[in-house]
PDB file of C-alpha atoms in Angstrom:
ATOM      1  CA  MET A   1     -79.250   1.243-219.103  1.00 40.00           C
ATOM      2  CA  THR A   2     -79.297   0.566-214.873  1.00 39.00           C
ATOM      3  CA  GLN A   3     -82.110   2.581-213.457  1.00 41.00           C
ATOM      4  CA  ALA A   4     -81.707   3.841-210.058  1.00 41.00           C
ATOM      5  CA  SER A   5     -83.507   1.534-207.136  1.00 38.00           C
ATOM      6  CA  PRO A   6     -86.584   2.919-206.032  1.00 37.00           C
ATOM      7  CA  ALA A   7     -84.613   3.438-202.514  1.00 40.00           C
ATOM      8  CA  LYS A   8     -82.416   5.603-203.730  1.00 38.00           C
ATOM      9  CA  ALA A   9     -84.393   7.289-206.095  1.00 35.00           C
ATOM     10  CA  GLU A  10     -86.728   8.741-203.215  1.00 42.00           C
ATOM     11  CA  GLU A  11     -84.016   9.097-200.384  1.00 46.00           C
ATOM     12  CA  LYS A  12     -84.466  12.410-198.672  1.00 48.00           C
ATOM     13  CA  PRO A  13     -82.024  15.305-199.166  1.00 49.00           C
ATOM     14  CA  ARG A  14     -79.454  15.684-196.292  1.00 53.00           C
ATOM     15  CA  ASN A  15     -78.749  18.653-194.265  1.00 55.00           C
ATOM     16  CA  SER A  16     -77.716  19.170-190.912  1.00 59.00           C
ATOM     17  CA  TRP A  17     -78.188  22.607-190.002  1.00 64.00           C
ATOM     18  CA  LEU A  18     -81.647  22.491-191.936  1.00 69.00           C
ATOM     19  CA  ASN A  19     -83.024  19.716-189.446  1.00 71.00           C
ATOM     20  CA  LEU A  20     -81.389  22.277-186.514  1.00 71.00           C
ATOM     21  CA  VAL A  21     -83.315  25.047-187.905  1.00 76.00           C
ATOM     22  CA  VAL A  22     -86.553  23.257-188.654  1.00 79.00           C
ATOM     23  CA  ASP A  23     -86.607  21.072-184.971  1.00 79.00           C
ATOM     24  CA  TYR A  24     -85.029  24.449-182.689  1.00 83.00           C
ATOM     25  CA  GLY A  25     -85.875  27.062-184.853  1.00 88.00           C
ATOM     26  CA  PRO A  26     -89.001  28.221-182.922  1.00 91.00           C
ATOM     27  CA  LEU A  27     -87.698  27.813-179.879  1.00 90.00           C
ATOM     28  CA  LEU A  28     -84.646  30.184-180.541  1.00 91.00           C
ATOM     29  CA  ILE A  29     -87.694  32.472-182.037  1.00 94.00           C
ATOM     30  CA  PHE A  30     -89.681  32.620-178.899  1.00 94.00           C
ATOM     31  CA  PHE A  31     -86.580  33.272-176.573  1.00 92.00           C
ATOM     32  CA  LEU A  32     -85.061  36.349-178.389  1.00 94.00           C
ATOM     33  CA  ALA A  33     -89.184  37.526-178.735  1.00 94.00           C
ATOM     34  CA  TYR A  34     -89.331  37.221-175.103  1.00 94.00           C
ATOM     35  CA  ARG A  35     -86.156  38.280-174.354  1.00 90.00           C
ATOM     36  CA  HIS A  36     -86.870  41.300-176.821  1.00 92.00           C
ATOM     37  CA  TYR A  37     -90.177  42.432-175.555  1.00 91.00           C
ATOM     38  CA  SER A  38     -89.906  41.778-171.874  1.00 88.00           C
ATOM     39  CA  PRO A  39     -89.423  44.590-169.160  1.00 82.00           C
ATOM     40  CA  ALA A  40     -86.391  46.165-167.584  1.00 75.00           C
ATOM     41  CA  ASP A  41     -88.263  45.121-164.416  1.00 67.00           C
ATOM     42  CA  SER A  42     -89.103  41.467-163.880  1.00 63.00           C
ATOM     43  CA  GLU A  43     -91.800  42.575-161.240  1.00 61.00           C
ATOM     44  CA  ASP A  44     -93.811  44.323-163.883  1.00 62.00           C
ATOM     45  CA  SER A  45     -96.017  41.398-164.306  1.00 77.00           C
ATOM     46  CA  ILE A  46     -98.191  42.735-166.659  1.00 82.00           C
ATOM     47  CA  ALA A  47     -95.092  43.885-169.349  1.00 85.00           C
ATOM     48  CA  THR A  48     -94.099  40.406-168.290  1.00 87.00           C
ATOM     49  CA  VAL A  49     -97.467  39.450-169.735  1.00 91.00           C
ATOM     50  CA  ALA A  50     -97.368  40.967-172.596  1.00 93.00           C
ATOM     51  CA  ALA A  51     -93.623  39.496-173.694  1.00 93.00           C
ATOM     52  CA  VAL A  52     -94.525  35.839-173.404  1.00 94.00           C
ATOM     53  CA  ILE A  53     -97.528  36.830-176.162  1.00 95.00           C
ATOM     54  CA  LYS A  54     -95.427  38.379-178.448  1.00 95.00           C
ATOM     55  CA  GLY A  55     -92.949  35.749-177.829  1.00 94.00           C
ATOM     56  CA  THR A  56     -96.348  32.872-178.156  1.00 95.00           C
ATOM     57  CA  LEU A  57     -97.304  34.793-181.972  1.00 95.00           C
ATOM     58  CA  ALA A  58     -94.325  34.519-183.183  1.00 95.00           C
ATOM     59  CA  PHE A  59     -93.046  30.741-181.765  1.00 94.00           C
ATOM     60  CA  MET A  60     -96.316  29.772-183.581  1.00 95.00           C
ATOM     61  CA  ALA A  61     -95.832  31.450-187.176  1.00 95.00           C
ATOM     62  CA  ALA A  62     -92.207  30.042-187.208  1.00 93.00           C
ATOM     63  CA  THR A  63     -93.942  26.931-186.436  1.00 93.00           C
ATOM     64  CA  VAL A  64     -95.935  26.763-189.234  1.00 92.00           C
ATOM     65  CA  VAL A  65     -92.844  28.225-191.305  1.00 92.00           C
ATOM     66  CA  ALA A  66     -90.677  25.237-190.179  1.00 89.00           C
ATOM     67  CA  LEU A  67     -93.292  22.887-190.995  1.00 88.00           C
ATOM     68  CA  VAL A  68     -93.596  24.814-194.634  1.00 90.00           C
ATOM     69  CA  VAL A  69     -89.589  24.427-194.535  1.00 87.00           C
ATOM     70  CA  SER A  70     -89.782  20.692-193.999  1.00 82.00           C
ATOM     71  CA  LYS A  71     -91.810  19.455-196.655  1.00 83.00           C
ATOM     72  CA  TRP A  72     -90.315  22.155-199.382  1.00 84.00           C
ATOM     73  CA  ARG A  73     -86.302  21.568-198.377  1.00 74.00           C
ATOM     74  CA  LEU A  74     -86.487  17.951-196.770  1.00 72.00           C
ATOM     75  CA  GLY A  75     -89.236  16.680-198.783  1.00 77.00           C
ATOM     76  CA  HIS A  76     -91.139  15.234-195.487  1.00 75.00           C
ATOM     77  CA  ILE A  77     -93.684  16.111-192.228  1.00 81.00           C
ATOM     78  CA  SER A  78     -92.495  13.629-189.833  1.00 80.00           C
ATOM     79  CA  PRO A  79     -95.266  12.657-187.578  1.00 86.00           C
ATOM     80  CA  MET A  80     -93.501  13.799-184.621  1.00 86.00           C
ATOM     81  CA  LEU A  81     -93.655  17.160-185.814  1.00 87.00           C
ATOM     82  CA  TRP A  82     -97.073  17.308-187.365  1.00 90.00           C
ATOM     83  CA  LEU A  83     -98.269  16.844-183.218  1.00 90.00           C
ATOM     84  CA  THR A  84     -95.768  19.115-181.643  1.00 91.00           C
ATOM     85  CA  THR A  85     -97.079  21.772-184.040  1.00 92.00           C
ATOM     86  CA  VAL A  86    -100.631  21.018-183.381  1.00 94.00           C
ATOM     87  CA  LEU A  87    -100.016  21.100-179.590  1.00 93.00           C
ATOM     88  CA  ILE A  88     -97.393  24.074-179.954  1.00 94.00           C
ATOM     89  CA  ILE A  89    -100.756  26.338-181.857  1.00 95.00           C
ATOM     90  CA  GLY A  90    -103.220  25.090-179.208  1.00 96.00           C
ATOM     91  CA  PHE A  91    -101.717  25.949-176.487  1.00 96.00           C
ATOM     92  CA  GLY A  92    -100.189  28.980-178.059  1.00 96.00           C
ATOM     93  CA  ALA A  93    -104.169  30.156-178.812  1.00 96.00           C
ATOM     94  CA  LEU A  94    -104.992  29.197-174.805  1.00 96.00           C
ATOM     95  CA  THR A  95    -101.852  31.655-173.520  1.00 95.00           C
ATOM     96  CA  VAL A  96    -102.912  34.411-176.337  1.00 95.00           C
ATOM     97  CA  PHE A  97    -106.698  34.278-175.436  1.00 95.00           C
ATOM     98  CA  PHE A  98    -106.261  33.661-171.744  1.00 94.00           C
ATOM     99  CA  HIS A  99    -103.328  36.234-171.456  1.00 93.00           C
ATOM    100  CA  ASP A 100    -101.314  33.488-169.315  1.00 94.00           C
ATOM    101  CA  PRO A 101     -98.216  32.091-169.557  1.00 94.00           C
ATOM    102  CA  LEU A 102     -99.270  29.234-167.431  1.00 95.00           C
ATOM    103  CA  TRP A 103    -100.206  27.241-171.155  1.00 96.00           C
ATOM    104  CA  ILE A 104     -97.423  27.843-172.975  1.00 96.00           C
ATOM    105  CA  MET A 105     -95.573  26.531-169.918  1.00 96.00           C
ATOM    106  CA  ILE A 106     -97.257  23.246-169.760  1.00 96.00           C
ATOM    107  CA  LYS A 107     -97.039  22.778-173.797  1.00 95.00           C
ATOM    108  CA  PRO A 108     -93.775  20.596-173.248  1.00 95.00           C
ATOM    109  CA  THR A 109     -95.156  18.673-170.512  1.00 97.00           C
ATOM    110  CA  ALA A 110     -98.475  17.364-172.753  1.00 96.00           C
ATOM    111  CA  VAL A 111     -96.297  17.162-175.501  1.00 95.00           C
ATOM    112  CA  TYR A 112     -93.990  14.808-173.738  1.00 96.00           C
ATOM    113  CA  LEU A 113     -96.646  12.331-171.664  1.00 97.00           C
ATOM    114  CA  MET A 114     -98.230  12.624-175.718  1.00 95.00           C
ATOM    115  CA  PHE A 115     -95.460  11.278-177.187  1.00 95.00           C
ATOM    116  CA  SER A 116     -94.303   8.567-173.847  1.00 96.00           C
ATOM    117  CA  GLY A 117     -97.074   7.474-174.113  1.00 97.00           C
ATOM    118  CA  VAL A 118     -97.328   6.708-177.855  1.00 95.00           C
ATOM    119  CA  LEU A 119     -94.237   4.199-177.651  1.00 96.00           C
ATOM    120  CA  PHE A 120     -95.317   2.677-173.878  1.00 97.00           C
ATOM    121  CA  PHE A 121     -98.735   1.650-176.186  1.00 97.00           C
ATOM    122  CA  GLY A 122     -96.416   0.335-178.720  1.00 96.00           C
ATOM    123  CA  LEU A 123     -94.240  -1.154-176.088  1.00 96.00           C
ATOM    124  CA  TRP A 124     -97.385  -2.570-175.040  1.00 96.00           C
ATOM    125  CA  ARG A 125     -98.593  -4.087-179.073  1.00 94.00           C
ATOM    126  CA  GLY A 126     -94.951  -5.131-179.675  1.00 94.00           C
ATOM    127  CA  LYS A 127     -94.553  -2.234-182.293  1.00 93.00           C
ATOM    128  CA  PRO A 128     -91.238  -0.102-182.020  1.00 92.00           C
ATOM    129  CA  MET A 129     -93.432   3.576-182.367  1.00 92.00           C
ATOM    130  CA  LEU A 130     -90.613   5.402-182.402  1.00 90.00           C
ATOM    131  CA  LYS A 131     -90.144   3.934-185.752  1.00 87.00           C
ATOM    132  CA  TYR A 132     -93.112   5.522-187.044  1.00 86.00           C
ATOM    133  CA  LEU A 133     -93.423   8.648-184.906  1.00 86.00           C
ATOM    134  CA  LEU A 134     -89.346   9.549-186.899  1.00 80.00           C
ATOM    135  CA  GLN A 135     -90.771   8.230-189.955  1.00 71.00           C
ATOM    136  CA  SER A 136     -86.844   6.965-190.328  1.00 68.00           C
ATOM    137  CA  ALA A 137     -85.485   3.636-191.633  1.00 59.00           C
ATOM    138  CA  PHE A 138     -82.096   4.188-189.304  1.00 70.00           C
ATOM    139  CA  GLU A 139     -79.498   2.102-191.464  1.00 71.00           C
ATOM    140  CA  GLY A 140     -78.808  -1.461-190.164  1.00 77.00           C
ATOM    141  CA  LEU A 141     -80.481  -0.960-186.930  1.00 84.00           C
ATOM    142  CA  ASP A 142     -82.964  -4.066-186.758  1.00 87.00           C
ATOM    143  CA  GLU A 143     -85.855  -4.231-184.649  1.00 89.00           C
ATOM    144  CA  THR A 144     -85.227  -5.332-181.060  1.00 90.00           C
ATOM    145  CA  GLY A 145     -82.759  -1.699-181.998  1.00 89.00           C
ATOM    146  CA  TRP A 146     -85.860   0.217-182.856  1.00 90.00           C
ATOM    147  CA  MET A 147     -87.991  -1.633-179.730  1.00 94.00           C
ATOM    148  CA  LYS A 148     -85.073  -0.654-177.284  1.00 94.00           C
ATOM    149  CA  LEU A 149     -84.826   3.028-178.663  1.00 93.00           C
ATOM    150  CA  SER A 150     -88.407   2.844-178.435  1.00 94.00           C
ATOM    151  CA  ARG A 151     -88.466   1.985-174.616  1.00 96.00           C
ATOM    152  CA  ASN A 152     -85.561   4.473-173.857  1.00 96.00           C
ATOM    153  CA  TRP A 153     -87.006   7.592-175.436  1.00 95.00           C
ATOM    154  CA  ALA A 154     -90.347   6.346-173.352  1.00 97.00           C
ATOM    155  CA  TRP A 155     -89.086   6.947-170.329  1.00 97.00           C
ATOM    156  CA  PHE A 156     -86.481   9.493-171.066  1.00 97.00           C
ATOM    157  CA  PHE A 157     -90.119  11.610-172.456  1.00 97.00           C
ATOM    158  CA  LEU A 158     -91.674  10.752-169.341  1.00 97.00           C
ATOM    159  CA  PHE A 159     -88.495  12.321-167.125  1.00 98.00           C
ATOM    160  CA  LEU A 160     -88.684  15.240-169.316  1.00 97.00           C
ATOM    161  CA  ALA A 161     -92.813  15.745-168.347  1.00 97.00           C
ATOM    162  CA  VAL A 162     -91.739  15.182-164.901  1.00 98.00           C
ATOM    163  CA  LEU A 163     -89.509  18.050-164.991  1.00 97.00           C
ATOM    164  CA  ASN A 164     -90.837  20.085-167.498  1.00 97.00           C
ATOM    165  CA  THR A 165     -93.353  20.230-164.455  1.00 98.00           C
ATOM    166  CA  ALA A 166     -91.557  20.429-161.861  1.00 98.00           C
ATOM    167  CA  LEU A 167     -89.972  23.520-163.169  1.00 97.00           C
ATOM    168  CA  VAL A 168     -93.497  24.940-164.015  1.00 97.00           C
ATOM    169  CA  TYR A 169     -94.800  24.264-160.598  1.00 97.00           C
ATOM    170  CA  ALA A 170     -91.413  25.761-159.326  1.00 97.00           C
ATOM    171  CA  LYS A 171     -92.724  28.864-161.276  1.00 94.00           C
ATOM    172  CA  HIS A 172     -96.273  28.765-159.884  1.00 92.00           C
ATOM    173  CA  ILE A 173     -94.663  29.524-155.705  1.00 94.00           C
ATOM    174  CA  GLY A 174     -92.671  31.503-157.201  1.00 92.00           C
ATOM    175  CA  ILE A 175     -89.098  30.015-157.097  1.00 95.00           C
ATOM    176  CA  ILE A 176     -88.657  30.999-160.264  1.00 94.00           C
ATOM    177  CA  THR A 177     -89.165  33.274-163.612  1.00 91.00           C
ATOM    178  CA  PHE A 178     -90.580  32.783-166.782  1.00 93.00           C
ATOM    179  CA  ASP A 179     -87.288  33.421-167.801  1.00 91.00           C
ATOM    180  CA  THR A 180     -85.961  30.828-165.937  1.00 93.00           C
ATOM    181  CA  TRP A 181     -87.674  28.822-167.289  1.00 95.00           C
ATOM    182  CA  LEU A 182     -87.265  29.249-170.686  1.00 94.00           C
ATOM    183  CA  GLN A 183     -84.081  29.267-170.589  1.00 93.00           C
ATOM    184  CA  ALA A 184     -83.970  25.746-168.963  1.00 95.00           C
ATOM    185  CA  LYS A 185     -86.379  24.849-171.747  1.00 93.00           C
ATOM    186  CA  LEU A 186     -84.380  26.044-174.596  1.00 90.00           C
ATOM    187  CA  TRP A 187     -80.338  25.523-173.203  1.00 92.00           C
ATOM    188  CA  GLY A 188     -81.029  22.215-170.372  1.00 94.00           C
ATOM    189  CA  PHE A 189     -83.387  20.471-172.227  1.00 94.00           C
ATOM    190  CA  THR A 190     -81.624  20.893-175.327  1.00 90.00           C
ATOM    191  CA  VAL A 191     -78.295  19.828-174.029  1.00 92.00           C
ATOM    192  CA  ILE A 192     -80.003  16.883-171.504  1.00 95.00           C
ATOM    193  CA  SER A 193     -81.485  15.291-174.854  1.00 92.00           C
ATOM    194  CA  PHE A 194     -78.220  15.583-177.103  1.00 89.00           C
ATOM    195  CA  LEU A 195     -76.725  14.298-173.932  1.00 93.00           C
ATOM    196  CA  PHE A 196     -79.385  10.793-173.769  1.00 94.00           C
ATOM    197  CA  THR A 197     -79.289  10.419-178.197  1.00 89.00           C
ATOM    198  CA  PHE A 198     -75.175  10.325-177.826  1.00 89.00           C
ATOM    199  CA  SER A 199     -76.094   7.701-174.767  1.00 92.00           C
ATOM    200  CA  GLN A 200     -78.270   5.248-177.258  1.00 89.00           C
ATOM    201  CA  LEU A 201     -75.013   5.454-179.614  1.00 88.00           C
ATOM    202  CA  PRO A 202     -73.422   2.383-178.131  1.00 88.00           C
ATOM    203  CA  MET A 203     -76.857   0.030-177.937  1.00 89.00           C
ATOM    204  CA  VAL A 204     -77.747   0.838-181.565  1.00 84.00           C
ATOM    205  CA  LEU A 205     -74.576   0.368-183.552  1.00 85.00           C
ATOM    206  CA  LYS A 206     -74.979  -2.958-181.598  1.00 88.00           C
ATOM    207  CA  HIS A 207     -77.979  -3.816-182.715  1.00 84.00           C
ATOM    208  CA  GLY A 208     -76.269  -3.039-186.796  1.00 77.00           C
ATOM    209  CA  MET A 209     -76.955   0.841-187.345  1.00 75.00           C
ATOM    210  CA  GLY A 210     -74.542   2.000-189.444  1.00 67.00           C
ATOM    211  CA  GLU A 211     -72.369   5.534-189.715  1.00 64.00           C
ATOM    212  CA  ASN A 212     -74.659   6.961-191.625  1.00 66.00           C
ATOM    213  CA  ALA A 213     -77.814   5.800-189.346  1.00 64.00           C
ATOM    214  CA  LYS A 214     -75.806   6.965-186.698  1.00 64.00           C
ATOM    215  CA  GLU A 215     -74.980  10.476-187.698  1.00 67.00           C
ATOM    216  CA  GLU A 216     -78.526  11.096-188.899  1.00 68.00           C
ATOM    217  CA  LEU A 217     -80.161  10.339-185.399  1.00 69.00           C
ATOM    218  CA  ILE A 218     -77.038  12.600-184.016  1.00 66.00           C
ATOM    219  CA  GLU A 219     -78.528  15.197-185.980  1.00 64.00           C
ATOM    220  CA  ASN A 220     -82.082  14.346-185.852  1.00 66.00           C
ATOM    221  CA  PRO A 221     -82.983  13.512-182.389  1.00 67.00           C
ATOM    222  CA  PRO A 222     -86.833  13.104-181.049  1.00 70.00           C
ATOM    223  CA  HIS A 223     -87.635  16.666-179.600  1.00 67.00           C
ATOM    224  CA  ASP A 224     -90.730  18.208-179.007  1.00 67.00           C
TER     225      ASP A 224
END
């Protein structure tokens, strides 16, 4: 009787909708909780801060749940998810302690800069660190493809860090509101990230990525 190969036996279960819930569910929970508690009068700064704190607590709780679900249902927790969770808990705690939304707003900048730095460091050392952050071995993708993918995401994460910092500054000087920043973070950054992921497909297919791995990349783009 032929036994299943170790690679097949250890293959993690694929579940597209669950991947999306784990990746983007906590941010959506943050958005919904904030909108539920946010005051009708946008000039009521005290009530707005209170809504941010309640949303942040919900965000932190949802992130921990996503971590547990990833381990339970998907069979693994990627280093990227671990690092993101630590920063969410850390910046979330600072937001609650100081009653200042600034901390949760600059969290994405910290995450993007950290990932960008790790990827650039890997490129300097000649290692495609994105492969280790995602804990993925996309079918057929060669080392050159991984290096190019790591390079492109390193620059893209740096771009997102600059973009988020610009939005935070715009909020600080009163050009936009916290609600505007949050909607940009949830909808704008997510769409931009998916579009960037799709833009990488011709390159990774050229470097040997298979169809199954292509679907996995689309379903699980690197994110904060």
